[in-house]
Coordinates of C-alpha atoms and ligand atoms in Angstrom, one line a residue:
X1 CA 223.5 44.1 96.5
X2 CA 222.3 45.7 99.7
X3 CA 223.8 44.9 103.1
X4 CA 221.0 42.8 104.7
X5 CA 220.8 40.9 100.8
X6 CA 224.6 39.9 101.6
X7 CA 225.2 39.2 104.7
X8 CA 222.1 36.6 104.5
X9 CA 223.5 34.9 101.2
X10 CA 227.1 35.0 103.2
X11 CA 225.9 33.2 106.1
X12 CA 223.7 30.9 104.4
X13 CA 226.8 30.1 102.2
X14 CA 229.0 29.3 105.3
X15 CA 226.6 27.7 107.0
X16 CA 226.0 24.8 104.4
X17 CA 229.9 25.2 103.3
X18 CA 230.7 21.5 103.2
X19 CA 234.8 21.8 103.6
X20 CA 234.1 24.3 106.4
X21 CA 234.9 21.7 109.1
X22 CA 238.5 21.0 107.2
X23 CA 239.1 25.2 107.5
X24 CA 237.8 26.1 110.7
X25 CA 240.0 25.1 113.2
X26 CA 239.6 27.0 116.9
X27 CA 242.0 24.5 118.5
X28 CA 245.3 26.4 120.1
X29 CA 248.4 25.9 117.4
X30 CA 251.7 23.5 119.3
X31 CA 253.5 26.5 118.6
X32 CA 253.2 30.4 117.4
X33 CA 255.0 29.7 114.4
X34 CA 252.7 27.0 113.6
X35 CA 250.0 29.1 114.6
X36 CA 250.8 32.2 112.4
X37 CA 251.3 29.4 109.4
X38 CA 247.6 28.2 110.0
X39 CA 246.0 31.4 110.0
X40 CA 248.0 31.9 106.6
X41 CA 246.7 29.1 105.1
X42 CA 243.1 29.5 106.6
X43 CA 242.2 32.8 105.8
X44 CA 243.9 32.1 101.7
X45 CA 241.7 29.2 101.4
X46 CA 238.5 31.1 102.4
X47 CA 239.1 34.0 100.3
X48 CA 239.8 31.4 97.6
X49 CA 236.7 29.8 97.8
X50 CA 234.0 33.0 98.3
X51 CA 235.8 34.6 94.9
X52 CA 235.3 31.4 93.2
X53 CA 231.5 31.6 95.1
X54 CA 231.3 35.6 93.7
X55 CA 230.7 35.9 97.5
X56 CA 234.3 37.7 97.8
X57 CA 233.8 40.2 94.9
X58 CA 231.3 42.4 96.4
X59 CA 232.4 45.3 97.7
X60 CA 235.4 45.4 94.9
X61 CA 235.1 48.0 91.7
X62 CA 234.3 45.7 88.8
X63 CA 237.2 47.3 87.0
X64 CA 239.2 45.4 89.5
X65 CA 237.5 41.7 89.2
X66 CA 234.8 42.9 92.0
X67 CA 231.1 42.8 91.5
X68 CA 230.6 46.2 92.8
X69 CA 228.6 47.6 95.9
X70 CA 229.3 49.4 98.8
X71 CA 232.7 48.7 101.1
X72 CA 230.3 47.7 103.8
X73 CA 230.2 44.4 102.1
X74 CA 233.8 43.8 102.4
X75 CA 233.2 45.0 106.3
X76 CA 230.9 42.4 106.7
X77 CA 232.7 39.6 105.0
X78 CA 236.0 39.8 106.4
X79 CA 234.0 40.6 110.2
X80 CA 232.1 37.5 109.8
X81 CA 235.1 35.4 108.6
X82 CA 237.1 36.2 111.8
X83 CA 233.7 35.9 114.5
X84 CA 233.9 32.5 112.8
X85 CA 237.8 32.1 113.5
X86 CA 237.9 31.7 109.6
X87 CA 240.4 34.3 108.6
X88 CA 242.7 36.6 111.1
X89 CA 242.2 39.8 111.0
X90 CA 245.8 40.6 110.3
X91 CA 246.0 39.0 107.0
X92 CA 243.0 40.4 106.0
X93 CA 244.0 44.0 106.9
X94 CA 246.7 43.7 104.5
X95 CA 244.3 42.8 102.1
X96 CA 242.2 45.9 102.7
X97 CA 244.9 48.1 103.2
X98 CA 247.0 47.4 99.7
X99 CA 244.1 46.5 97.0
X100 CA 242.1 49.7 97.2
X101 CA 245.7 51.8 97.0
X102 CA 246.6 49.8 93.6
X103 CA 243.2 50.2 92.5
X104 CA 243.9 53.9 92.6
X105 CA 247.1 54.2 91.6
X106 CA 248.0 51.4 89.2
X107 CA 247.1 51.6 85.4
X108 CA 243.9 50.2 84.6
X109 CA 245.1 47.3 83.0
X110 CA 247.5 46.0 85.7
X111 CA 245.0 46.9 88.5
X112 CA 242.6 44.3 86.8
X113 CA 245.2 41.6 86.9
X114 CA 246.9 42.1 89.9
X115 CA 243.9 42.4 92.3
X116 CA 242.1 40.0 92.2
X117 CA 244.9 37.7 92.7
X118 CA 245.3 39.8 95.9
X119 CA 242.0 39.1 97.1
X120 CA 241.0 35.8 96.4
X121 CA 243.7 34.4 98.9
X122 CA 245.8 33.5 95.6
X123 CA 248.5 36.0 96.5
X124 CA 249.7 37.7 99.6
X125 CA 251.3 41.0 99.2
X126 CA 253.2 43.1 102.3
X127 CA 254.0 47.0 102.5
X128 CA 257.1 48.0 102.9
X129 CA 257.5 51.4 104.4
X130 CA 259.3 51.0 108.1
X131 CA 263.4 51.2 107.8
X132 CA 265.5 50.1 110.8
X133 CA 265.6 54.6 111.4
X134 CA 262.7 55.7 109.7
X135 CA 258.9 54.7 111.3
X136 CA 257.4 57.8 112.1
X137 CA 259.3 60.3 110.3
X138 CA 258.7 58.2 106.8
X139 CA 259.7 61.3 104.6
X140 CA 263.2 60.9 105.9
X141 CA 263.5 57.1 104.2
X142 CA 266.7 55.8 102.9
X143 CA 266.2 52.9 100.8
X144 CA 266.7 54.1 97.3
X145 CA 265.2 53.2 93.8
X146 CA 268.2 54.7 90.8
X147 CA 266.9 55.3 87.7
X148 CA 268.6 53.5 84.7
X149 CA 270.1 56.1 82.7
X150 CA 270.2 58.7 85.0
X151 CA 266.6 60.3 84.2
X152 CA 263.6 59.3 86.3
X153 CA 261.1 60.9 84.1
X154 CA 262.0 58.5 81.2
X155 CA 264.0 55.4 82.8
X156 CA 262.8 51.9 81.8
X157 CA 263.9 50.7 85.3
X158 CA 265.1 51.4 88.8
X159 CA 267.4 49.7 90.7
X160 CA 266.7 49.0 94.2
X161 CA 269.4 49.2 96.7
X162 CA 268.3 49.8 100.9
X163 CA 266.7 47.6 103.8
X164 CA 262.8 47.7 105.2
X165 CA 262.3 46.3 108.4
X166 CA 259.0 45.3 110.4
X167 CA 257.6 44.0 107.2
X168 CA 254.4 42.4 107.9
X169 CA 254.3 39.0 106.2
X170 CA 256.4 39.3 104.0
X171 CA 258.1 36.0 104.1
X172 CA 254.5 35.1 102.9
X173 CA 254.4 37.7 100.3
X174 CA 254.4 37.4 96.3
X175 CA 254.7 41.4 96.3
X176 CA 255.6 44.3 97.7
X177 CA 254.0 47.9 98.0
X178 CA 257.5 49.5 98.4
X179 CA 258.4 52.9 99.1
X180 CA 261.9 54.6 97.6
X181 CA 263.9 57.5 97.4
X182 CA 263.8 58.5 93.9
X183 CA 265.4 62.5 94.8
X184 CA 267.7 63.8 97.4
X185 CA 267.1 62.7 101.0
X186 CA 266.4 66.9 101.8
X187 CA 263.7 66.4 99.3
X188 CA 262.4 64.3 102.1
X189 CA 258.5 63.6 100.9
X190 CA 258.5 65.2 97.5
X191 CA 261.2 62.4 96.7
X192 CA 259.8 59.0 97.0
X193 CA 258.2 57.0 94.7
X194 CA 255.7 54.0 95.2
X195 CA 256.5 50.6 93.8
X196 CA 255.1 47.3 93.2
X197 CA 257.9 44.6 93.4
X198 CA 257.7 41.1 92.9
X199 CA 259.3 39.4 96.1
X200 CA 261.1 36.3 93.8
X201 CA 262.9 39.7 92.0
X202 CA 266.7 38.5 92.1
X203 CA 268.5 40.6 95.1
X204 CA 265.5 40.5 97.8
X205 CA 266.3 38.7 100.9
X206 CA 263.6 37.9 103.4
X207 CA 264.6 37.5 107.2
X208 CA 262.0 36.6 109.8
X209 CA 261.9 38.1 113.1
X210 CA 260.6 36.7 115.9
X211 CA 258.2 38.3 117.8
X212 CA 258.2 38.7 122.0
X213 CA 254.9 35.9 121.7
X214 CA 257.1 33.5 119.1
X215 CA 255.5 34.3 116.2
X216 CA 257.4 35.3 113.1
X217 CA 255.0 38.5 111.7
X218 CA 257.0 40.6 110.0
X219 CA 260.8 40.6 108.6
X220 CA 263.4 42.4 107.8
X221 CA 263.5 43.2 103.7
X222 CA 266.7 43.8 102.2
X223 CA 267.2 45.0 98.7
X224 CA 270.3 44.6 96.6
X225 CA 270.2 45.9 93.3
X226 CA 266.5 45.0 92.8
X227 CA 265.7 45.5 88.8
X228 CA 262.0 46.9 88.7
X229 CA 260.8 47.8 85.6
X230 CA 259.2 51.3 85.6
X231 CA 255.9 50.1 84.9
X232 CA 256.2 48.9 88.3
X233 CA 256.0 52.8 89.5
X234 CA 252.2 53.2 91.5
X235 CA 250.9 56.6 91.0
X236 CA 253.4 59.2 90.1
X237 CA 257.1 59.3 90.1
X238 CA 258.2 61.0 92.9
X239 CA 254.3 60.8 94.2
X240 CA 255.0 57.9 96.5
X241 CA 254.2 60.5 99.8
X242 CA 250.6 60.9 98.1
X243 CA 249.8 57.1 97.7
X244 CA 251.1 56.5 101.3
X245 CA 248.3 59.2 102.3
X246 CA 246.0 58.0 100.2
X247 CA 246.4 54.8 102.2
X248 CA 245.3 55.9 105.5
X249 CA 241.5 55.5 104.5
X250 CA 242.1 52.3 104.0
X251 CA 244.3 51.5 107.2
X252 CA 241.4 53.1 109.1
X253 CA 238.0 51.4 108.2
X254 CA 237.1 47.8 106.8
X255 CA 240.3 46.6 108.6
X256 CA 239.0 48.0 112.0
X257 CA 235.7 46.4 111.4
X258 CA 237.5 43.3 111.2
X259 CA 239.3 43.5 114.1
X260 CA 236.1 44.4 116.3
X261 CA 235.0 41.6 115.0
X262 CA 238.1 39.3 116.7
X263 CA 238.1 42.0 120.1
X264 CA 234.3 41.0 120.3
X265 CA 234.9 37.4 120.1
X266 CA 237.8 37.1 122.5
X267 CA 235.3 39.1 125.0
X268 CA 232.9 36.4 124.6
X269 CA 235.6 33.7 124.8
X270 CA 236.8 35.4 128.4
X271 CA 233.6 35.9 129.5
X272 CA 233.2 32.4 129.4
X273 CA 236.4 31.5 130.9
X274 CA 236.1 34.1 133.8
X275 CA 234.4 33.5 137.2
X276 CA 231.0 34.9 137.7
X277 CA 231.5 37.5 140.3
X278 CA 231.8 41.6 140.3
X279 CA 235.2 42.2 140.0
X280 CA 235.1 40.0 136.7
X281 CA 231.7 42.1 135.8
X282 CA 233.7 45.3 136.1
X283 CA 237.2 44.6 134.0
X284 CA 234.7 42.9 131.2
X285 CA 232.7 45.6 131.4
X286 CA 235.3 47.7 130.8
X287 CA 236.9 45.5 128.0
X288 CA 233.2 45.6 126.3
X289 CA 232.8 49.0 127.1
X290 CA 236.0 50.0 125.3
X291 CA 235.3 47.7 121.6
X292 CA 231.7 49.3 121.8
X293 CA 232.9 52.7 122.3
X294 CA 235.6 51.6 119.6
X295 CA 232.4 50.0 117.7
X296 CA 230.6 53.0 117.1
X297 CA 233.2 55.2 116.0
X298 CA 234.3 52.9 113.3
X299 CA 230.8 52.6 112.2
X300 CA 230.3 56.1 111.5
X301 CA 233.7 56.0 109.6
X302 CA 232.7 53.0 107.4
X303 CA 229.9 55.0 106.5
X304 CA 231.6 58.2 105.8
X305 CA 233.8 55.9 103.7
X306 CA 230.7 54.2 102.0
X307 CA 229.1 57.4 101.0
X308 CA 232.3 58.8 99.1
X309 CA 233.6 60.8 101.7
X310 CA 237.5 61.4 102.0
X311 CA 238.5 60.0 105.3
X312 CA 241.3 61.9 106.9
X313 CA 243.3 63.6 110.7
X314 CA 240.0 62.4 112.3
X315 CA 240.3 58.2 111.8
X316 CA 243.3 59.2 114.2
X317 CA 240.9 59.1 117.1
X318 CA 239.9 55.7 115.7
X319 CA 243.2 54.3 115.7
X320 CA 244.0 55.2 119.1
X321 CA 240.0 53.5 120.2
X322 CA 241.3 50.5 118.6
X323 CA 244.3 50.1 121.0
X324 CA 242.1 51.7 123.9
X325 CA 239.6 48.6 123.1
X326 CA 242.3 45.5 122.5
X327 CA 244.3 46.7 125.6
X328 CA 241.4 46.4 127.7
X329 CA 240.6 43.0 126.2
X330 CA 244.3 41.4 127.1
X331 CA 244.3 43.2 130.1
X332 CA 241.2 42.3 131.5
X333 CA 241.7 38.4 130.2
X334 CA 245.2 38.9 132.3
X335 CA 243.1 40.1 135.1
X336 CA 240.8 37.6 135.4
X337 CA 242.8 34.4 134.0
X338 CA 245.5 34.4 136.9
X339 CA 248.5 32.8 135.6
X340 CA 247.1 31.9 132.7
X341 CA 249.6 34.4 130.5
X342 CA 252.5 34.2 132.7
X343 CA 252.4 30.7 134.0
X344 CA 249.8 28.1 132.4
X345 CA 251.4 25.4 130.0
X346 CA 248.2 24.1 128.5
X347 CA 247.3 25.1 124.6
X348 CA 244.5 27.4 125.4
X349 CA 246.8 29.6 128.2
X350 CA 249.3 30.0 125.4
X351 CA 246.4 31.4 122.9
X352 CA 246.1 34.2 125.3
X353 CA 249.5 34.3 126.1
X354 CA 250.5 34.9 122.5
X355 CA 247.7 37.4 122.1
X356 CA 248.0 39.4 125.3
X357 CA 251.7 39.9 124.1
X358 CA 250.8 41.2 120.4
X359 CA 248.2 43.1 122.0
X360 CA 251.3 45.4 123.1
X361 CA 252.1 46.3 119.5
X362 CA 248.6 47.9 118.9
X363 CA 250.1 51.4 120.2
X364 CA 252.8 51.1 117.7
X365 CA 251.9 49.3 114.5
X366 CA 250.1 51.5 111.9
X367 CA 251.1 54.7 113.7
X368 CA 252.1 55.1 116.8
X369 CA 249.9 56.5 120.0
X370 CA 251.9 59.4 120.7
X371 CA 251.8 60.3 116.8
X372 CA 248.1 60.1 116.9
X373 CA 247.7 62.5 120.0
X374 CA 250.1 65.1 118.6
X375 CA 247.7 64.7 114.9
X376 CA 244.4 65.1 117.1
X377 CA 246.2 68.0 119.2
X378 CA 247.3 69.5 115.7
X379 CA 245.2 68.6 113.1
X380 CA 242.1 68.5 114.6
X381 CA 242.2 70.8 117.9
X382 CA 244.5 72.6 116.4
X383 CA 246.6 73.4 119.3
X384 CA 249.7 74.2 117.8
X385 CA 252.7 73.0 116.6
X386 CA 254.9 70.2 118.8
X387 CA 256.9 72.1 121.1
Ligands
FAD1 C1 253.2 44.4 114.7 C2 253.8 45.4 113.8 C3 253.6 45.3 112.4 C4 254.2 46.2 111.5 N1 254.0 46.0 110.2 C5 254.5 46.9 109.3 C6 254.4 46.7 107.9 O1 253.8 45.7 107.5 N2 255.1 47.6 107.1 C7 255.7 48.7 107.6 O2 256.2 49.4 106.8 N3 255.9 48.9 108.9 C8 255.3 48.0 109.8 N4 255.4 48.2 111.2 C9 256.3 49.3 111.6 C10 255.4 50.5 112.2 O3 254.8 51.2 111.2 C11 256.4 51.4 113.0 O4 256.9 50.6 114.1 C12 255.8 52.6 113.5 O5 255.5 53.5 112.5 C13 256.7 53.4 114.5 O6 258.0 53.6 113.9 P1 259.3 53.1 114.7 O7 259.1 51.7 115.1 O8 260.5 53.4 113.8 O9 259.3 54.0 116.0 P2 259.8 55.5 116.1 O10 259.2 56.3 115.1 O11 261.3 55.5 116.2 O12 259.2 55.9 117.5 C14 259.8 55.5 118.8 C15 258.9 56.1 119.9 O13 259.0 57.6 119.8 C16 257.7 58.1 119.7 N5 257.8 59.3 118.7 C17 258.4 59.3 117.5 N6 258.2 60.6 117.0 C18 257.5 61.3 117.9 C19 257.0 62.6 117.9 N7 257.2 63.4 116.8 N8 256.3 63.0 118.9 C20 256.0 62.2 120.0 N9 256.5 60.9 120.1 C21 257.2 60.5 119.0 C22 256.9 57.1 119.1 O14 255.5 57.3 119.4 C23 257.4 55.8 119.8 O15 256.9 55.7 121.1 C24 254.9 47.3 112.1 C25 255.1 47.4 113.5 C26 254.5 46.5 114.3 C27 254.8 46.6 115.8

């Protein structure tokens, strides 16, 4: 299936979906909770429908459910599903982020039963890296899996014992890509093994936290004596610092299509909203400016990916385009909305209330700014080590 092939059958598909109207829903949410909820439910439902089409399984290895073909096609569906305000980008990021990493890393077998649950909406998994003292420095995480019996190499199980925190819908979540300390904490990365946990296991405890907009994204994850079975371990024990650099690819491409795709459409929405005269020309301009500039980087990645390359330091610069582009959005909707996210009581000012405040968290989620300068100053400049 080529590109052009796709994205024709895709729109035709949506166009002439008759349950669309009960799906799409553009109208601002009473509340961000409620909001968040909806854009759950929304985005499940589509991916439900476009696997049972075959729609969603291009773009997927067919040893993991897919039909096959080139990333782009996942690109493509998920941008197209959030122009059409069909699926948030955020739930599908988690989508794109965790499936390729257990296609990689999980034995054959499990890989083909567990993905496809993943993405055809019927599941929703979160990662759990982020401890209350551990975000950037990752290799110095606390929350640790014990071997039953004493010996990793041959335990049938691990207990689970430590807290995650900033966990991305995971009050959502059947599962859990979960990183442990399986070795001394001076090990620091050579010591930490991946998991995947089942979130009804008996000793997690979910608790919400609410965002500066309302919402409740992400959670605190608390562990008590979690029982996973070590068939449960992704990639190699103790290799859990290799899978969570193996994700990065994935943290850096389809999912930043995606979000183009939303930073695009809120451009269009506030250039519709603003007044017509030059100082409105010049913030869009710069707001358009920044996702085009954004745009074209994240092209060229996708490709890279598409063609088998090994994405890498450089998707650093990408990261920090993204927040360059979606901080120019929000600000310049701030700019040229007056009031509207400080002040306005109406259902559409609290849409961009809610989404000029997450906007702040793009610096910070997925890797920090200042962590991406100091890997372009080191990695790819290569201007030393940090002072
Ligand atoms: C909306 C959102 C969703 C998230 N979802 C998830 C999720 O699903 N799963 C998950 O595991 N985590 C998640 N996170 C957590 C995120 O990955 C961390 O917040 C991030 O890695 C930063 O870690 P930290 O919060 O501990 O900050 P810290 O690492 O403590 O950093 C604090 C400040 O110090 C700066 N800093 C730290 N080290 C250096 C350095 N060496 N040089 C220069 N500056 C430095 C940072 O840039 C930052 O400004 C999410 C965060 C947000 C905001």
């Amino acid at each position: 299936m080529d590109l052009a092939r796709y994205r024709a059958a895709l729109r035709a598909w949506l166009d002439a979906d008759a349950d669309a109207d009960t799906v799409a829903d553009t109208g601002a949410a009473p509340t961000a909770a409620d909001d968040l909820n909806r854009r759950v439910v929304r985005t499940r439902r589509i991916l439900g429908r476009l696997w049972a089409a075959d729609l969603g399984r291009w773009g997927w290895p067919e040893r993991a459910g897919g039909l096959g073909g080139s990333p782009l096609l996942r690109a493509e569906l998920g941008a197209t599903l959030v122009a059409r305000d069909l699926a948030d980008p955020g739930v599908l990021a988690m989508i794109e982020v965790l499936a390729p990493t257990v296609i990689e890393a999980a034995p054959a077998d499990r890989a083909a039963e567990w993905v496809p649950r993943l993405c055809s909406g019927a599941e929703v998994w979160c990662q759990g890296f982020s401890e209350p003292a551990t975000g950037s420095d990752l290799a110095a995480l606390t929350c640790r899996a014990t071997p039953v019996g004493g010996d990793p190499a041959t335990a049938s199980a691990f207990v689970v014992r430590g807290q995650k925190v900033w966990t991305s819908l995971a009050q959502y979540a059947d599962r859990c890509v979960l990183l442990a300390r399986t070795g001394p904490p001076e090990a620091r990365h050579r010591a930490i093994t991946a998991f995947l946990v089942d979130m009804d296991d008996p000793g997690i405890t979910v608790a919400p936290i609410e965002m500066v907009n309302g919402a409740r994204e992400f959670a605190e994850v608390f562990f008590d004596d979690v029982v996973v079975p070590a068939d449960r371990v992704l990639g190699a024990r103790d290799g859990g610092w290799d899978l969570a650099m193996r994700i990065l690819p994935y943290e850096r491409s389809t999912c930043f299509w995606h979000r183009i795709a939303y930073l695009e459409q809120r451009c269009t929405r506030l250039a519709a909203a603003a007044p017509a005269d030059d100082r409105a020309a010049l913030a869009l301009g710069e707001a358009v400016g920044a996702v085009h500039t954004l745009r074209a980087r994240s092209r060229a990645t996708l490709h890279r990916l598409a063609a088998g390359e090994t994405l890498g330091p450089e998707t650093s610069v990408d990261k920090l385009l993204v927040a360059a582009a979606e901080l120019a959005t929000f600000d310049a909707a701030r700019a040229l909305l007056p009031g509207t996210v400080e002040l306005a009581d109406d259902p559409v000012a609290a849409v961009w209330r809610r989404e000029y405040l997450y906007s702040r968290a793009v610096t910070v989620y997925g890797g920090t700014a200042e962590i991406q300068r100091n890997i372009v100053a080191r990695r790819l400049l290569d201007l030393g080590p940090e002072g």
